[in-house]
Coordinates of C-alpha atoms and ligand atoms in Angstrom, one line a residue:
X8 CA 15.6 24.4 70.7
X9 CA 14.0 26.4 73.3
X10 CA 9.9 26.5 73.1
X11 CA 7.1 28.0 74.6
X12 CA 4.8 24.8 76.7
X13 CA 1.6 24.4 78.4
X14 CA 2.2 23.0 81.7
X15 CA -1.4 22.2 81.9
X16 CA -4.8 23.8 80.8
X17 CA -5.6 27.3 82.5
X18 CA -4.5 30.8 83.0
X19 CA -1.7 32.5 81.6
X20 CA 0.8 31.3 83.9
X21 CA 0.9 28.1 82.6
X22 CA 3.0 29.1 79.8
X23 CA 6.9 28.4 81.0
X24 CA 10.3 27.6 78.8
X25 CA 11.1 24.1 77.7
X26 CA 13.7 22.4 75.5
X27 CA 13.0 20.0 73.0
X28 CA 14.2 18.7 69.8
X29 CA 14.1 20.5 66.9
X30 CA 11.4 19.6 64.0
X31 CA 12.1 18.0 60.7
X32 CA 10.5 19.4 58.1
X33 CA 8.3 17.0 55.6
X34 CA 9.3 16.9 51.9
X35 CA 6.3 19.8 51.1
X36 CA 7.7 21.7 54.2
X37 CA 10.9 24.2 55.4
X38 CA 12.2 24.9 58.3
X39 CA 12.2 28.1 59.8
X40 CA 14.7 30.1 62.4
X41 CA 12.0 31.8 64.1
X42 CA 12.4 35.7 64.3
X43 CA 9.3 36.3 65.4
X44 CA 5.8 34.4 66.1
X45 CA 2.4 36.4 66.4
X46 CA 0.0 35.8 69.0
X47 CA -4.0 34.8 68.1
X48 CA -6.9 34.6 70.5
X49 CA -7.1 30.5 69.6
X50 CA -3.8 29.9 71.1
X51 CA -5.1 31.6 74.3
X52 CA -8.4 29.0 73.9
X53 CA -5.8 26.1 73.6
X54 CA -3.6 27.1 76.0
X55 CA -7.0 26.9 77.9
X56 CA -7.6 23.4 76.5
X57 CA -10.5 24.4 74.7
X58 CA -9.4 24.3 71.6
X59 CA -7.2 20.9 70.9
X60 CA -5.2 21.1 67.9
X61 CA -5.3 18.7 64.9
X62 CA -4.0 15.2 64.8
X63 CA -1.7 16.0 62.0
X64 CA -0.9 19.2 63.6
X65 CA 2.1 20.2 66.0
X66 CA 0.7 20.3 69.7
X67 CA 2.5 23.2 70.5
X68 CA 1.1 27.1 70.6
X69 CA 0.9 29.0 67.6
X70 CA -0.2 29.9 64.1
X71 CA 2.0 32.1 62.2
X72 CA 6.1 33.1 62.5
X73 CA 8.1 35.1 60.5
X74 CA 12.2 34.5 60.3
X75 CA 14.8 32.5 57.9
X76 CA 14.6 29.5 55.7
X77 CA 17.3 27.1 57.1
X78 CA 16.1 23.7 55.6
X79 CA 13.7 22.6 53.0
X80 CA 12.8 19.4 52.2
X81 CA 13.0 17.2 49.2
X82 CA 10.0 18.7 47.4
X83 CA 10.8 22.1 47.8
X84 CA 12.0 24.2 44.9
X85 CA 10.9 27.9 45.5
X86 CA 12.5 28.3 48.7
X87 CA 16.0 28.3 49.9
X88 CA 18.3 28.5 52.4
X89 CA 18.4 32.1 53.4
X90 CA 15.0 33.5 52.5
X91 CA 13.1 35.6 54.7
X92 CA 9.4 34.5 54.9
X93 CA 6.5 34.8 57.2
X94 CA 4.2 31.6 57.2
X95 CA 1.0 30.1 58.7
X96 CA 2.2 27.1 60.5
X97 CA 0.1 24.2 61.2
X98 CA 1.3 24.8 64.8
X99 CA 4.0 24.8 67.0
X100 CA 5.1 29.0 65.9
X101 CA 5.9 29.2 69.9
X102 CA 9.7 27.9 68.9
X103 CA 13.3 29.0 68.0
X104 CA 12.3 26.9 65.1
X105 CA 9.2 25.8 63.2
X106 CA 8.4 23.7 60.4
X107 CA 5.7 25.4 57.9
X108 CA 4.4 24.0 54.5
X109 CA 6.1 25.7 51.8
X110 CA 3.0 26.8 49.9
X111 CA 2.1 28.4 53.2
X112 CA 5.1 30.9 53.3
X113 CA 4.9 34.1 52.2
X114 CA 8.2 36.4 51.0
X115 CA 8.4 39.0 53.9
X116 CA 7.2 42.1 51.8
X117 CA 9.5 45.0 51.5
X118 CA 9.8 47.7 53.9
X119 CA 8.5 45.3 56.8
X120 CA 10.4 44.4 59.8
X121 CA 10.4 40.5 60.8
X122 CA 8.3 41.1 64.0
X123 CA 5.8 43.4 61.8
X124 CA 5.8 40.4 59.2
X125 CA 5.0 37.6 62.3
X126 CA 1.6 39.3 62.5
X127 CA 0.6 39.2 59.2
X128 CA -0.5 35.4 58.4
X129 CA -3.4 34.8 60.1
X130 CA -5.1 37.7 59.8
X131 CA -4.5 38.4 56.3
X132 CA -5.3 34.4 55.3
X133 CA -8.8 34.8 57.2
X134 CA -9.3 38.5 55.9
X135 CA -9.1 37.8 52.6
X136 CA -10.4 34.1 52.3
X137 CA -13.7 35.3 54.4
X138 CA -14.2 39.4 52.9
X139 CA -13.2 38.7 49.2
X140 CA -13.5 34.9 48.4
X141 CA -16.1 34.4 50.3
X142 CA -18.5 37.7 50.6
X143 CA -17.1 38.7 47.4
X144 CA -16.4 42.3 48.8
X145 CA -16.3 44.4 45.5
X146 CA -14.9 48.0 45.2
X147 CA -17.3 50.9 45.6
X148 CA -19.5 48.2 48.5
X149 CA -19.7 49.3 52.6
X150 CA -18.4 47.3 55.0
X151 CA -19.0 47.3 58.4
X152 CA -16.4 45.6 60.8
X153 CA -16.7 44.6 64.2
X154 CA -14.3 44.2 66.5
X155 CA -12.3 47.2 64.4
X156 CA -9.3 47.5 66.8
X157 CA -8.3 43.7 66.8
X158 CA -5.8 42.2 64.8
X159 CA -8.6 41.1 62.5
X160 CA -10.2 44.2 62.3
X161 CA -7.5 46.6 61.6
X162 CA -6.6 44.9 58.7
X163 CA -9.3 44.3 57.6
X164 CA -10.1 47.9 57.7
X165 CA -6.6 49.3 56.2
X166 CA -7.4 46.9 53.1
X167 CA -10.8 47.2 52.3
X168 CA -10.4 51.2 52.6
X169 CA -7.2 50.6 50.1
X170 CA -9.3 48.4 47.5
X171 CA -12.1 51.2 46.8
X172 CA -14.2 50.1 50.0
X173 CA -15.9 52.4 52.2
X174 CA -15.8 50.8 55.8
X175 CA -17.3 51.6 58.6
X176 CA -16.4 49.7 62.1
X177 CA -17.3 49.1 66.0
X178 CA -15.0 49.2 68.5
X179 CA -15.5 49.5 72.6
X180 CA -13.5 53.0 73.6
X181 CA -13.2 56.0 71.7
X182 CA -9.3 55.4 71.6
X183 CA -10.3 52.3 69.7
X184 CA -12.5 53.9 67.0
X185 CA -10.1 56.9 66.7
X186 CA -7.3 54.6 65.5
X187 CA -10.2 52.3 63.6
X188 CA -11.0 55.5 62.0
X189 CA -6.6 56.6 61.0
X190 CA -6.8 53.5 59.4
X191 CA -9.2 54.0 56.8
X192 CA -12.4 53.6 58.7
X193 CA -15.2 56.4 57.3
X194 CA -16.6 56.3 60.6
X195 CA -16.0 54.0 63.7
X196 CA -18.9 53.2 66.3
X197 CA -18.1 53.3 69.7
X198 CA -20.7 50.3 70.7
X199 CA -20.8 51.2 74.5
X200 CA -22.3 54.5 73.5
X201 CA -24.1 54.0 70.2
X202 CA -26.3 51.9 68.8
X203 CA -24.7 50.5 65.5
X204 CA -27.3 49.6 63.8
X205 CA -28.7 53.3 64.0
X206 CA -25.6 54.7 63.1
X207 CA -25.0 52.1 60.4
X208 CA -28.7 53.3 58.8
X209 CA -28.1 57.0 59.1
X210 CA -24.8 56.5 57.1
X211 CA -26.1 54.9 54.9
X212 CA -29.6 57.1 54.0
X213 CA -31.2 53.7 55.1
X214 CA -30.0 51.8 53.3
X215 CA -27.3 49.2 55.3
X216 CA -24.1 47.7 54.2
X217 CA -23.4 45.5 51.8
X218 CA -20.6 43.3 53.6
X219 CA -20.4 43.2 57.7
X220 CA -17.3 41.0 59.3
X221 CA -18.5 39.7 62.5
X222 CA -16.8 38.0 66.0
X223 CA -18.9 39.1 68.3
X224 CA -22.0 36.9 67.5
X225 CA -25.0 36.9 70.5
X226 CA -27.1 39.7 69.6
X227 CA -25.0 40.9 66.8
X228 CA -26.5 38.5 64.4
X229 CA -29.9 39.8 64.7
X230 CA -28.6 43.2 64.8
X231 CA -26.4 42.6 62.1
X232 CA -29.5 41.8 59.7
X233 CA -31.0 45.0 60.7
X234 CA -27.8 46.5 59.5
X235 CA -27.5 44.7 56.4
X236 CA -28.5 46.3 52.8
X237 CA -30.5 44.2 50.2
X238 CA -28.6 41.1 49.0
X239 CA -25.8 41.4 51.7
X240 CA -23.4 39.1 53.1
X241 CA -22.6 38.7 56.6
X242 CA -19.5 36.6 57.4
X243 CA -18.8 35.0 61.5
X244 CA -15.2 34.5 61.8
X245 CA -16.0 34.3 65.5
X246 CA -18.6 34.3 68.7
X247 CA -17.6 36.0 71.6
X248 CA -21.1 36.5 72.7
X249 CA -22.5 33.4 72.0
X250 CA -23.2 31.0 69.0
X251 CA -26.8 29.7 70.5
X252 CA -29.4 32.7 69.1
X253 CA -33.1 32.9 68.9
X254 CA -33.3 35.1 65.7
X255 CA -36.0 36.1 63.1
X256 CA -34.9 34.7 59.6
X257 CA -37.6 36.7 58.0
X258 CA -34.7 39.5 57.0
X259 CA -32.9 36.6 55.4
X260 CA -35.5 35.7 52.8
X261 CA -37.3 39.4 52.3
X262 CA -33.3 41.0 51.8
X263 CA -31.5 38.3 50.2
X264 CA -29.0 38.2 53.1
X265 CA -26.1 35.0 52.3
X266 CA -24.7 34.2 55.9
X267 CA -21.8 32.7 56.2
X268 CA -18.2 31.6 57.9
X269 CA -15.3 30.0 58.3
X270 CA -12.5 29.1 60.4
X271 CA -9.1 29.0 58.8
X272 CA -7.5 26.1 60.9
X273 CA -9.9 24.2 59.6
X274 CA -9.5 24.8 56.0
X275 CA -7.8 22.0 53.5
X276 CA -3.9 22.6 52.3
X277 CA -5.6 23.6 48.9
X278 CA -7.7 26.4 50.0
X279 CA -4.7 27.3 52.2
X280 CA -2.3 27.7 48.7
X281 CA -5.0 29.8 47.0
X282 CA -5.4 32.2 49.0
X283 CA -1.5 32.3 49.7
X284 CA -1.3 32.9 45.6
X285 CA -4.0 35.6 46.1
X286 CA -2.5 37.1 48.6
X287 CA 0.6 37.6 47.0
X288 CA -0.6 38.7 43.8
X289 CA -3.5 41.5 45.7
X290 CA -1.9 42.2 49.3
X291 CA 1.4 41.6 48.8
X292 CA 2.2 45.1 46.7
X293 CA -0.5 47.4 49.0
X294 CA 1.4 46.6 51.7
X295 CA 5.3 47.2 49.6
X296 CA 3.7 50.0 48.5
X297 CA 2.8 51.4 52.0
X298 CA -1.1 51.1 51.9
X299 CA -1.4 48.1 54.2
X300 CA 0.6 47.6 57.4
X301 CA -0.2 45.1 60.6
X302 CA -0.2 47.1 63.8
X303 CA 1.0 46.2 66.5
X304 CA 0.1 46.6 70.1
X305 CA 3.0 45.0 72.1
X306 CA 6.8 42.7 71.1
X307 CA 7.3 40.5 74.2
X308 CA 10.3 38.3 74.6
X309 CA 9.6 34.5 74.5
X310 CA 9.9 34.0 78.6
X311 CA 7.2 36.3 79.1
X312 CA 4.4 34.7 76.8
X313 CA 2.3 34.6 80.0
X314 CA 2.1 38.4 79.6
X315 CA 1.8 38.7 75.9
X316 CA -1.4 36.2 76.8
X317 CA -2.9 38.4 79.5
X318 CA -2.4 41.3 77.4
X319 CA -4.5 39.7 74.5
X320 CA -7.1 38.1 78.1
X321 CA -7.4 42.0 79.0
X322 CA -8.7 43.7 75.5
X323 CA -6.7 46.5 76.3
X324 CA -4.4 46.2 73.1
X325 CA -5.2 47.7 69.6
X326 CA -3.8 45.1 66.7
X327 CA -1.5 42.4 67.0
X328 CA 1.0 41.3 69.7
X329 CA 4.6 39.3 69.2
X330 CA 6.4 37.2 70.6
X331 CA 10.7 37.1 69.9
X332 CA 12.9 34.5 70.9
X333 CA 16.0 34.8 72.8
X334 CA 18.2 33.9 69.8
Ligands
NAP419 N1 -12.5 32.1 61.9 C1 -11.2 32.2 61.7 O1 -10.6 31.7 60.8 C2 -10.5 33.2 62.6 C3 -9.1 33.4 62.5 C4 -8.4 34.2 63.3 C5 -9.1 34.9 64.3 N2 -10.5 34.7 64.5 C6 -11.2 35.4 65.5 O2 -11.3 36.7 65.2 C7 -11.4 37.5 66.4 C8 -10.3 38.6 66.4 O3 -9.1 38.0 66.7 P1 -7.8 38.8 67.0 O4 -6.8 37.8 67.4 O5 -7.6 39.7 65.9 O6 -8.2 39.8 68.2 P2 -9.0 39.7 69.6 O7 -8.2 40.3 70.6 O8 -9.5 38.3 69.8 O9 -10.2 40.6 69.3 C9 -11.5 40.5 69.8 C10 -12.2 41.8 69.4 O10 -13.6 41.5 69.7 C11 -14.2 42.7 70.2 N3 -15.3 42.4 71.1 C12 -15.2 41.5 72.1 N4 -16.4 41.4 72.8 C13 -17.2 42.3 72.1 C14 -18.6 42.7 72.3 N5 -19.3 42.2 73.2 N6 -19.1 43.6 71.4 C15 -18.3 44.1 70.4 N7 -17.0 43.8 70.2 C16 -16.5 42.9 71.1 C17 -13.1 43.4 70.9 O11 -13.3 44.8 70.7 P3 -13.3 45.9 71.9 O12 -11.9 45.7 72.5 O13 -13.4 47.1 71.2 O14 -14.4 45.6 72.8 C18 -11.8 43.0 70.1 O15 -11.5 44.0 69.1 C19 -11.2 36.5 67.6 O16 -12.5 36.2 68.1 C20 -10.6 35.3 66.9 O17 -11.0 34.1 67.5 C21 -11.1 33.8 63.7

């Protein structure tokens, strides 16, 4: 099969065609005919060598595919030949064909393409494993997003807003909060030119939100606390401005803030199946029923995965971005 390899750590070019032998799937595990495979900011840090998969893991690129079911192993009984699912894959998504756990695939939901269904895993695994198992996001709460035009963010908006949430978001151009705000977003903050935490209050009567989704990190966090209502719960998923903060903790104690995060990779096959059963019995039908819907920003053939990477380098994309194979 043909895949997508790192020739060494570094910029985008690195990326180049190679052939290689097809994987076998485990008992637990299928094997998929990729369709499509989405694109995530950590395979842009591994491609860059900074974020090595692990051990048990596939070394090559990516997180999530959608496509066919053309082998399952021994001690698979829900899927078969045939199916059409989208799955997180413990790596190696940047192939014709990828293995995937079957408790980690996902039927493609009705009324979604393949390439639309490639860009779904990832996100929607950390969006719902960090807003509603973990922050317990409830209907009739505020959210506030950050990072509102990413592939996190704009599902994370389009759900919330669909579960009884009123969400608020940042984004860095006013393009960005425009289509933060078609989604579902009450009102997005253009952070260049506001100050959220202002805005966030004057929303609010004062008051802050109850839930706030965060990759930005740095400042944020203190910010972030300022932005919070009474017994809040702030969730990292990421820190693109920094993890080392000096902060004041007082807001912690005299609000009842719970911090918190997660990273999904990271998370044990049994976490993994729970929210996959959540997922299908919440997600699944807002998105059949046209409610939910991953957006995305740019398809790219596999042989130009350098430029579906420089894309994502750039910022100037609003969801998710694909990558299809030449089959
Ligand atoms: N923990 C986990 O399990 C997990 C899983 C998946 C993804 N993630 C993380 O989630 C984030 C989103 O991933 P993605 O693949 O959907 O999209 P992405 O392209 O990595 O999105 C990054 C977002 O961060 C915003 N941003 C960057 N610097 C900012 C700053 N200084 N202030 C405010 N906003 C800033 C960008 O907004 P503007 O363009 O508007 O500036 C952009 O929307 C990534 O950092 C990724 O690593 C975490």
């Amino acid at each position: 099969m043909q895949y997508i390899a790192v020739r060494e750590p570094g910029a985008a070019d690195v990326l180049h065609m190679a052939e290689g032998n097809l994987p076998v799937p485990a008992d637990d595990e299928v094997l998929i005919r990729v369709s499509a495979a989405g694109v995530n900011r950590p395979d842009v840090l591994q491609r860059l060598g900074h974020y090595p998969p692990p051990p048990d893991a596939s070394p090559l690129l990516g997180l999530e595919v959608a496509g066919e079911v053309v082998a399952t192993g021994k001690q698979v009984s829900r899927w078969q030949r045939g199916d059409l699912v989208c799955a997180l894959v413990n790596g190696g998504g940047y192939a014709e064909y990828a293995v995937a756990p079957a408790t980690q695939c996902l039927q493609v939901p009705a009324g979604l393409s393949l390439v639309e269904a490639a860009a779904l895993p990832e996100t929607a695994f950390t969006v719902w494993h960090n807003l509603w198992q973990r922050a317990a996001l409830r209907p009739g709460e505020t959210l506030l997003v950050h990072g509102g035009s990413s592939g996190i963010g704009t599902l994370a908006i389009q759900l919330a807003a669909a579960m009884g949430v009123t969400v608020y978001a940042t984004a860095g151009s006013e393009e960005k909060c425009r289509v933060c705000e078609s989604l579902g977003a009450t009102k997005a903050i253009n952070y260049r030119e506001e100050d959220f935490v202002a805005v966030i209050k004057q929303l609010t009567d004062g008051r802050g939100v109850d839930v706030i989704l965060d990759m930005v990190g740095g400042d944020y966090v203190q910010r972030n606390f300022a932005a919070a209502a009474r017994d809040a719960r702030l969730v990292s998923i990421a820190f693109l401005e920094g993890s080392r903060v000096n902060i004041d903790l007082m807001p912690l104690m005299i609000k009842r803030l719970t911090l918190t995060g997660s990273t999904l990779r990271g998370q044990s096959p049994l976490i993994k199946v729970q929210i996959a059963r959540e997922l299908e019995q919440q997600v699944w039908p807002l998105i059949t029923q046209g409610k939910v819907k991953p957006l995305i920003s740019a398809e790219y053939p596999f042989a130009e995965a350098a430029e579906a990477h420089r894309l994502m380098e750039s910022g100037n994309l609003i969801g998710k971005v694909v990558l299809v194979p030449n089959h």
